[in-house]
């Protein structure tokens, strides 16, 4: 098996549970974050794939009360059920490209960081952010100290002209 969903954790974000999925595809590792409704959408999309077997998703719960109150260890049962669901689907493929809906579900999106270090593609721009102006008393690397620069703080032309009083 080349695609693995190795673990699933959870975190609370804006009053809802987000499941953190660790994914490994042939040595490329990353994390994806999904809420329960994302799993429901995935299950619906995978339902039309001929020959693909899936575990049943754990139940949703009534108005989220069982989830919020964690009645009967509801949250742990749900987390385990979601993990079994992902393992079942992943065990039937060798590459994510075989199931586009599953690939899209597991890909990290904006704000999610890939765990595997990758080199930028050839010709890619690499940008390093620097402050436009260092804080008072600070100096950027490669620049002479303020006292040594011609014209001091304002450069050779001196300070900006004062606005005339009306």
Tab-separated table of N, CA and C in Angstrom, residues 18-23 29-35 105-109 112-113:
chain	number	residue	atom	x	y	z
A	18	UNK	N	-12.291	19.946	14.095
A	18	UNK	CA	-11.559	19.753	12.849
A	18	UNK	C	-10.669	18.537	13.056
A	19	UNK	N	-10.753	17.599	12.121
A	19	UNK	CA	-9.961	16.372	12.205
A	19	UNK	C	-8.675	16.575	11.417
A	20	UNK	N	-7.550	16.287	12.058
A	20	UNK	CA	-6.238	16.442	11.444
A	20	UNK	C	-5.787	15.065	10.974
A	21	UNK	N	-5.580	14.933	9.671
A	21	UNK	CA	-5.262	13.644	9.053
A	21	UNK	C	-3.809	13.666	8.590
A	22	UNK	N	-3.014	12.707	9.051
A	22	UNK	CA	-1.638	12.557	8.572
A	22	UNK	C	-1.664	11.635	7.363
A	23	UNK	N	-1.098	12.106	6.262
A	23	UNK	CA	-1.136	11.366	5.000
A	23	UNK	C	0.291	11.101	4.532
A	29	UNK	N	4.839	13.322	2.751
A	29	UNK	CA	3.973	13.391	3.929
A	29	UNK	C	3.402	14.793	4.094
A	30	UNK	N	2.165	14.858	4.559
A	30	UNK	CA	1.525	16.128	4.860
A	30	UNK	C	0.349	15.893	5.780
A	31	UNK	N	-0.229	16.971	6.240
A	31	UNK	CA	-1.428	16.899	7.077
A	31	UNK	C	-2.547	17.654	6.368
A	32	UNK	N	-3.745	17.118	6.506
A	32	UNK	CA	-4.939	17.773	5.977
A	32	UNK	C	-5.905	17.960	7.136
A	33	UNK	N	-6.690	19.002	7.084
A	33	UNK	CA	-7.668	19.274	8.136
A	33	UNK	C	-9.061	19.274	7.530
A	34	UNK	N	-9.955	18.473	8.117
A	34	UNK	CA	-11.317	18.334	7.590
A	34	UNK	C	-12.320	18.292	8.723
A	35	UNK	N	-13.499	18.816	8.465
A	35	UNK	CA	-14.589	18.691	9.437
A	35	UNK	C	-15.492	17.532	8.993
A	105	UNK	N	-9.726	15.593	-1.433
A	105	UNK	CA	-10.063	15.605	-0.009
A	105	UNK	C	-8.804	15.664	0.858
A	106	UNK	N	-7.774	14.921	0.487
A	106	UNK	CA	-6.577	14.805	1.319
A	106	UNK	C	-5.501	15.847	1.045
A	107	UNK	N	-5.604	16.578	-0.054
A	107	UNK	CA	-4.572	17.565	-0.354
A	107	UNK	C	-4.623	18.702	0.653
A	108	UNK	N	-3.445	19.175	1.082
A	108	UNK	CA	-3.443	20.334	1.979
A	108	UNK	C	-3.895	21.560	1.201
A	109	UNK	N	-4.652	22.411	1.831
A	109	UNK	CA	-5.126	23.628	1.183
A	109	UNK	C	-4.440	24.818	1.818
A	112	UNK	N	-2.384	25.188	5.213
A	112	UNK	CA	-1.920	23.896	5.693
A	112	UNK	C	-0.531	23.664	5.118
A	113	UNK	N	0.351	23.193	5.946
A	113	UNK	CA	1.745	23.072	5.564
A	113	UNK	C	2.106	21.624	5.299
